[in-house]
Coordinates of C-alpha atoms in Angstrom, one line a residue:
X156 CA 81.7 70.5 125.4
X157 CA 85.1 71.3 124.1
X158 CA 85.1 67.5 122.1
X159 CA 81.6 68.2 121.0
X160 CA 82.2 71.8 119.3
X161 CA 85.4 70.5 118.0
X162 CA 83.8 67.3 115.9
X163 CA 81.3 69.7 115.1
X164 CA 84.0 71.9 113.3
X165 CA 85.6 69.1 111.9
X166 CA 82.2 67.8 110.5
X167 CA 81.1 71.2 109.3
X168 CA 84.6 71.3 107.2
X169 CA 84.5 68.3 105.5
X170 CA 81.0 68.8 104.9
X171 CA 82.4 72.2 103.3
X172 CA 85.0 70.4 101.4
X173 CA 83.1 67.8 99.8
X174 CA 80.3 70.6 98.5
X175 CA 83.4 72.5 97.5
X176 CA 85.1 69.5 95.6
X177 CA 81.6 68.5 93.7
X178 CA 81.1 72.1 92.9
X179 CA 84.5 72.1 91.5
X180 CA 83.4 68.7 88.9
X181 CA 80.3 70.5 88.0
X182 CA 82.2 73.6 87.2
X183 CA 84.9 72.2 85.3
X184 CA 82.3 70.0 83.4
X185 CA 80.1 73.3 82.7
X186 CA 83.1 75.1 81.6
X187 CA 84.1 72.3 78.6
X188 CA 81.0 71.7 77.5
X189 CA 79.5 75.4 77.0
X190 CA 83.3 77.1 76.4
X191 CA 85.9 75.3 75.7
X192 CA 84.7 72.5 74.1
X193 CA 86.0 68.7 75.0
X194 CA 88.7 67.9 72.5
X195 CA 92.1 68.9 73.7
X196 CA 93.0 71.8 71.3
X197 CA 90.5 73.9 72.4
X198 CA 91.1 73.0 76.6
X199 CA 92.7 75.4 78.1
X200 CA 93.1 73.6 81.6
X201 CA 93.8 69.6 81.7
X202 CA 91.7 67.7 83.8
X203 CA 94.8 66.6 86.0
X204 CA 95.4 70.6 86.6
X205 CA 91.9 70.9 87.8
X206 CA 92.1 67.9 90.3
X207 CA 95.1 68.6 91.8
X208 CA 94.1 72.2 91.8
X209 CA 91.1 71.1 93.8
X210 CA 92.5 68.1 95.5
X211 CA 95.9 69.8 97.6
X212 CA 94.4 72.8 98.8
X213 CA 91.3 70.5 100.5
X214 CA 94.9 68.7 101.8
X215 CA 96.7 71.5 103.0
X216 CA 93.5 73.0 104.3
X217 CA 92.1 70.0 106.4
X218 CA 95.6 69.9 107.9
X219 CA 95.8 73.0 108.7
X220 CA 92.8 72.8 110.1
X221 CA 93.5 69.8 112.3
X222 CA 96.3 71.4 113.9
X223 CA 94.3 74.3 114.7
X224 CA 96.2 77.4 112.4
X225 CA 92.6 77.8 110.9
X226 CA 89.5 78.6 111.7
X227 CA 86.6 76.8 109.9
X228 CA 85.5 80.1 108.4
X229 CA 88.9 80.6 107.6
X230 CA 89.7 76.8 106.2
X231 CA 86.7 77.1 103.9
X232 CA 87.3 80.4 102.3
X233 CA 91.3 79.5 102.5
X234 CA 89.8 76.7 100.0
X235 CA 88.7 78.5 97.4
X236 CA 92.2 81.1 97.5
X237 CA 94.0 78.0 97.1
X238 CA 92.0 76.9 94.1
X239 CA 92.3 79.8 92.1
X240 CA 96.3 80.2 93.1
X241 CA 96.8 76.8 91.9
X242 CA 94.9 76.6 88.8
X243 CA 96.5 80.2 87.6
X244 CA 100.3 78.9 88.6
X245 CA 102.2 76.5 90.8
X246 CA 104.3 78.8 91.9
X247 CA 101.6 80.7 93.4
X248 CA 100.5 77.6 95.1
X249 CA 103.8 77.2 96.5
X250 CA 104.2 81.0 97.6
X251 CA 101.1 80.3 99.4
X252 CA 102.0 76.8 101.2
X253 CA 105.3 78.4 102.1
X254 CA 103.3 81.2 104.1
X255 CA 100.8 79.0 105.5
X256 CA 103.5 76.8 107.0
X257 CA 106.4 79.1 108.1
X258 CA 103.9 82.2 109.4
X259 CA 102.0 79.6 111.2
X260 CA 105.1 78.3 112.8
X261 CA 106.1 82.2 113.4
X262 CA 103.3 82.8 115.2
X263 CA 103.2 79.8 117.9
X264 CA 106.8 80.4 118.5
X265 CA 107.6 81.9 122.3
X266 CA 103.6 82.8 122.0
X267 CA 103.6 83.0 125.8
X268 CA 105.6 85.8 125.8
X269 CA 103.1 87.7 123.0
X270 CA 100.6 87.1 125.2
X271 CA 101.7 88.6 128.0
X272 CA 102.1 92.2 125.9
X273 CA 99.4 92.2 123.7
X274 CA 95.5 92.3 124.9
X275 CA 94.0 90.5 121.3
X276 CA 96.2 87.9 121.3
X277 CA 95.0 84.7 120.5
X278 CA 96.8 81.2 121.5
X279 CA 98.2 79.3 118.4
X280 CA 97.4 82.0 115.9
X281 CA 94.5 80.7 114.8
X282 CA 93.3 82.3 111.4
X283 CA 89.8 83.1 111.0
X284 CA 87.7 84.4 107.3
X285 CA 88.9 87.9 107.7
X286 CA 92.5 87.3 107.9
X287 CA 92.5 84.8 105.6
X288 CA 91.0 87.4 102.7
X289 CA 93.0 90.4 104.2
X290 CA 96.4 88.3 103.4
X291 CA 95.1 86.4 100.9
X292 CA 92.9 88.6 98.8
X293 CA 95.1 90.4 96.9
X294 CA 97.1 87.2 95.7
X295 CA 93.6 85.9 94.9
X296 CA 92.5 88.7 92.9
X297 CA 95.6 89.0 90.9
X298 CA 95.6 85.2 90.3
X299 CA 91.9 85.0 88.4
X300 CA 93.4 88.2 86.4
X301 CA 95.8 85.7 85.5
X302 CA 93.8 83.1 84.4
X303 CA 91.1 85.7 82.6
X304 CA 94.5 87.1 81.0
X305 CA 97.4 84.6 80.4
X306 CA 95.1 81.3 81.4
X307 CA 96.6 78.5 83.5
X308 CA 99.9 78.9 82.2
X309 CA 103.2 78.1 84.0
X310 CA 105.7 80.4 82.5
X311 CA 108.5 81.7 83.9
X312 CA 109.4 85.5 85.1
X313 CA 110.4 87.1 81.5
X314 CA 109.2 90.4 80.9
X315 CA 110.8 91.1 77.7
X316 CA 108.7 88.0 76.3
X317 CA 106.0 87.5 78.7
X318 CA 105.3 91.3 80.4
X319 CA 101.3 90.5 81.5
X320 CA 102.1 87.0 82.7
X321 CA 105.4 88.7 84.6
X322 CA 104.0 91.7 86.2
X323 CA 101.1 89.6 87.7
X324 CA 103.2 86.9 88.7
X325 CA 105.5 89.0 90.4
X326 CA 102.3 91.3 92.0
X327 CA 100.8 87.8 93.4
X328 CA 104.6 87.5 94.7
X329 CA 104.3 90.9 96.7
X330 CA 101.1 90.2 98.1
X331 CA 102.7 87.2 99.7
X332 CA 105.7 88.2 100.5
X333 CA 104.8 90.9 102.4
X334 CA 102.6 88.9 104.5
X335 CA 105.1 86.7 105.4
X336 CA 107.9 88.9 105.8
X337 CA 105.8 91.2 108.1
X338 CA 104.4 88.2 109.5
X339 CA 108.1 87.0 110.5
X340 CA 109.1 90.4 111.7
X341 CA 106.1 90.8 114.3
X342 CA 105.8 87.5 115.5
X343 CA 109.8 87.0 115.5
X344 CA 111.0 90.5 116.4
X345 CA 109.0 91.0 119.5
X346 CA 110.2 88.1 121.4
X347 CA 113.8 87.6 119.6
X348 CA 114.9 91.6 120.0
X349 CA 117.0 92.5 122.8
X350 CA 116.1 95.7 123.1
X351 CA 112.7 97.4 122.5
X352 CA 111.7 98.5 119.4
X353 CA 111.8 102.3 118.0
X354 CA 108.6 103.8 115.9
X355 CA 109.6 104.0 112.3
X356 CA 108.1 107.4 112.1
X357 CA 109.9 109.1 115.0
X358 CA 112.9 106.9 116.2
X359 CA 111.6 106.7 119.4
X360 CA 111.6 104.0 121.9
X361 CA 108.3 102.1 122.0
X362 CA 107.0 99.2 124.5
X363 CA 106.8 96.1 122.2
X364 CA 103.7 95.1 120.5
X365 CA 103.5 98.7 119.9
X366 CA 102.1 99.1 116.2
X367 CA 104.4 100.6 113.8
X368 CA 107.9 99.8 116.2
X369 CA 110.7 97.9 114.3
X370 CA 114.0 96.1 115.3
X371 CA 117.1 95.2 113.8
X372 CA 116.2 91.8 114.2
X373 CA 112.7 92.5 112.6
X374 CA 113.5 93.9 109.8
X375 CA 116.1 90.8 109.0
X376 CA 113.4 88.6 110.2
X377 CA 111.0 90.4 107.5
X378 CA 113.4 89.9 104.3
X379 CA 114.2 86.3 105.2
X380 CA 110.7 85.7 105.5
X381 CA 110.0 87.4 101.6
X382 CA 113.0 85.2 101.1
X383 CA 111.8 81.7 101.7
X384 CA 108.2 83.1 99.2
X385 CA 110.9 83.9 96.7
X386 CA 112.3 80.3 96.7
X387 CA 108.9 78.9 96.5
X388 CA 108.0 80.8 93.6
X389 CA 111.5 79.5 91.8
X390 CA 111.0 76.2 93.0
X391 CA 107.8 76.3 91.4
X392 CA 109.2 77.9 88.0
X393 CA 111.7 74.9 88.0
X394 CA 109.3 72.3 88.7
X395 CA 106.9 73.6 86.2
X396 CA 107.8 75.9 83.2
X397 CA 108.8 74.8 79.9
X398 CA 112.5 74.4 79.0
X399 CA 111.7 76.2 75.5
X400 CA 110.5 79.6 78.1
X401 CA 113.2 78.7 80.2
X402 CA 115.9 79.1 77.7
X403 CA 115.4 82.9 76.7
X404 CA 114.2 83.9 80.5
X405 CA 116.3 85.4 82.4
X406 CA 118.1 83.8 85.2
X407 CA 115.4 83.1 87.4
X408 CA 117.3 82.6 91.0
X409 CA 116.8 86.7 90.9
X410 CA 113.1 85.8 91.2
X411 CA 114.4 85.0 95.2
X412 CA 116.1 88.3 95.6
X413 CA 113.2 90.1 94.6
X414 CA 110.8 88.2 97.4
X415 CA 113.2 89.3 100.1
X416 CA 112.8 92.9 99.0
X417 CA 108.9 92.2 99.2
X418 CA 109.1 91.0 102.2
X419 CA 111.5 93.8 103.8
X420 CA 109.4 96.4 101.8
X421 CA 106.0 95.3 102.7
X422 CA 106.8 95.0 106.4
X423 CA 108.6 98.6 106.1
X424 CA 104.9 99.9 104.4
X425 CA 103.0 98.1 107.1
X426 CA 104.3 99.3 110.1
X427 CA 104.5 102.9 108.6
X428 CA 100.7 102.8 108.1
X429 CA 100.3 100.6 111.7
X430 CA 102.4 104.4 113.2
X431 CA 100.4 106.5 111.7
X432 CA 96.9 105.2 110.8
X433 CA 96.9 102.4 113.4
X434 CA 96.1 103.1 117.1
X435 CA 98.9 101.8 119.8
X436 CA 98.0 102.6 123.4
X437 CA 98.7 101.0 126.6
X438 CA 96.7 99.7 129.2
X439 CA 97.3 101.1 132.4
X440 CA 95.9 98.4 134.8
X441 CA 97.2 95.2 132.2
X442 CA 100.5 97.2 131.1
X443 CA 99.1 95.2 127.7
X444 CA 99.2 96.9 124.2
X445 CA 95.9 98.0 122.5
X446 CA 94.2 98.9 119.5
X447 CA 91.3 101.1 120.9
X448 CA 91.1 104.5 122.5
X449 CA 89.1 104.5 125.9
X450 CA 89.7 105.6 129.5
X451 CA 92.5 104.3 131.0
X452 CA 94.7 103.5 127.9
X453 CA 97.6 105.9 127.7
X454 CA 97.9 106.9 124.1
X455 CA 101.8 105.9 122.3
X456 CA 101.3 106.2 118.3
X457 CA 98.6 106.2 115.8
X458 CA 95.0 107.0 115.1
X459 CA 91.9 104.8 114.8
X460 CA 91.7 105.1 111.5
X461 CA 92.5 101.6 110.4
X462 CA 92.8 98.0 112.2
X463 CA 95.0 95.5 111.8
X464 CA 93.8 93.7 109.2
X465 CA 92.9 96.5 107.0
X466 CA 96.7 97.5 107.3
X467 CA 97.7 94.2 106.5
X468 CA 95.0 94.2 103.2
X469 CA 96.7 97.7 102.2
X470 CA 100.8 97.1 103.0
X471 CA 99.9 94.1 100.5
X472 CA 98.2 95.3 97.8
X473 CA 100.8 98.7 98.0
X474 CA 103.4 95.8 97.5
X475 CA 101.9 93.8 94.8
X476 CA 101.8 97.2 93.3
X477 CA 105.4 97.8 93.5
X478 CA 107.4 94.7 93.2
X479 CA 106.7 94.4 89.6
X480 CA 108.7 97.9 89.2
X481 CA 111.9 96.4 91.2
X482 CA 111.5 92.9 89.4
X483 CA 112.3 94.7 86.1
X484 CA 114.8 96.9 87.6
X485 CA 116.7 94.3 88.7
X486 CA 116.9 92.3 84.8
X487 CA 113.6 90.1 85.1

């Protein structure tokens, strides 16, 4: 049964990808003919740009598929984030692959240990539609206001010459890197920590899993892990931008300082709104970690006001906000 439902998956998904890559021909098709015309002045978005744009994520998806880090609800909708980041900019492709990769490998690492303290933990991390828009969703909606604004334009971080295409590049850079780094600083934290954790809102010791309880190690965990988005989004400015843009930009190995601050601010934001807003309780019979109020659990932090993902959703849009502010404060 277990070989059958997972051909079945596999079917549905390519199935999925091959609607997804003819609807992507027809769309780019529709959009030179009745916008921007067919001769190359008017096209805003070369054909190779719209293959590969369609082409890697139906890669990176099916693989990460395959080695089961997504759902099929997830790898499909996953398909069409990965689209839109890679049409608007490469770097936001690369943010992206560098946080599918590395949280994926976060969250499988010591995993028998996770699953021992938390009840809703789920073997290999396995990524289903909703946490694939509650991570993703803000990077995708600041991505098509990149392409509706700037168009499909690699240019590098330069507010003084390039302020729109700056502050949303570096807002698509806080969404993701405060995915990753809280993504690095739960998964890593809990099982690396020698200690147990404290609740950022009242210093006091908390079992682990607990929502809203940080570490030493987490918090380093949590700006390495904005860290390794920040080098994907240079590597992606080197790779890509013109030299002309590159000349008068300012020095963008900065661009890596500022993910690490994402990523240690964003996991700061989201385990102040998993203490508060977020309901941590422990099972009495299990001794497991829980999300939900009901007889039995003993109460530690938090009310049920949101879940996980909905913290996740807010910490990164909260960050996308931000991180523009401290890219210019720190000479973007």
């Amino acid at each position: 049964m277990a070989n059958i439902a997972k051909q079945a998956a596999s079917g549905f998904l390519s199935i999925g990808s091959l609607l997804f890559v003819i609807a992507s021909l027809f769309l780019f098709i529709g959009k030179n003919l009745f916008i921007s015309g067919w001769t190359a002045d008017h096209a805003n978005i070369t054909p190779l740009r719209w293959v590969s744009s369609t082409v890697v994520p139906v890669i990176v998806v099916s693989w990460g598929h395959g080695r089961k880090s997504l759902s099929t609800s997830g790898a499909l909708l996953a398909l069409v984030v990965g689209f839109c980041l890679t049409l608007a900019h490469y770097s936001f492709f690369l943010c992206l692959l560098a946080f599918f990769i590395t949280s994926s490998k976060a969250t499988k690492y010591k995993q028998e240990i996770k699953a021992k303290q938390e009840e809703d933990f789920k073997e290999g991390g396995q990524r289903n539609w909703l946490q694939v828009l509650c991570n993703g969703g803000m990077a995708f909606e600041l991505s098509l206001l990149y392409l509706l604004d700037i168009g499909s334009s690699d240019l590098p971080v330069d507010f003084r010459h390039h302020y729109r295409a700056s502050w949303l590049g570096m807002a698509v850079l806080g969404a993701i890197s405060c995915c990753n780094g809280d993504t690095w600083a739960s998964e890593l934290g809990t099982v690396m920590a020698r200690g147990d954790p404290f609740l950022i809102t009242t210093f006091q010791k908390v079992p682990r899993g607990t929502n809203g309880g940080v570490t030493p190690v987490g918090l380093l965990s949590s700006f390495v892990g904005g860290l390794v988005i920040g080098v994907a989004y240079f590597v992606g400015v080197l790779m890509s931008a013109a030299s002309m843009d590159m000349e008068v930009a300012p020095n963008q190995i900065l661009v890596i300082l500022v993910g690490g601050l994402g990523g240690f601010g964003g996991s700061l934001l989201d385990s102040l709104l998993g203490a508060s807003l977020q309901f941590s309780g422990k099972d009495a019979k299990t001794g497991k970690i829980v999300e939900v109020a009901r007889e039995g659990v003993i109460p530690i932090a938090g009310k049920m006001v949101l879940d996980n993902h909905s913290v996740n959703l807010v910490s990164s849009i909260l960050t996308a906000l931000l991180l523009p502010k401290i890219a210019l404060a720190v000479g973007l």
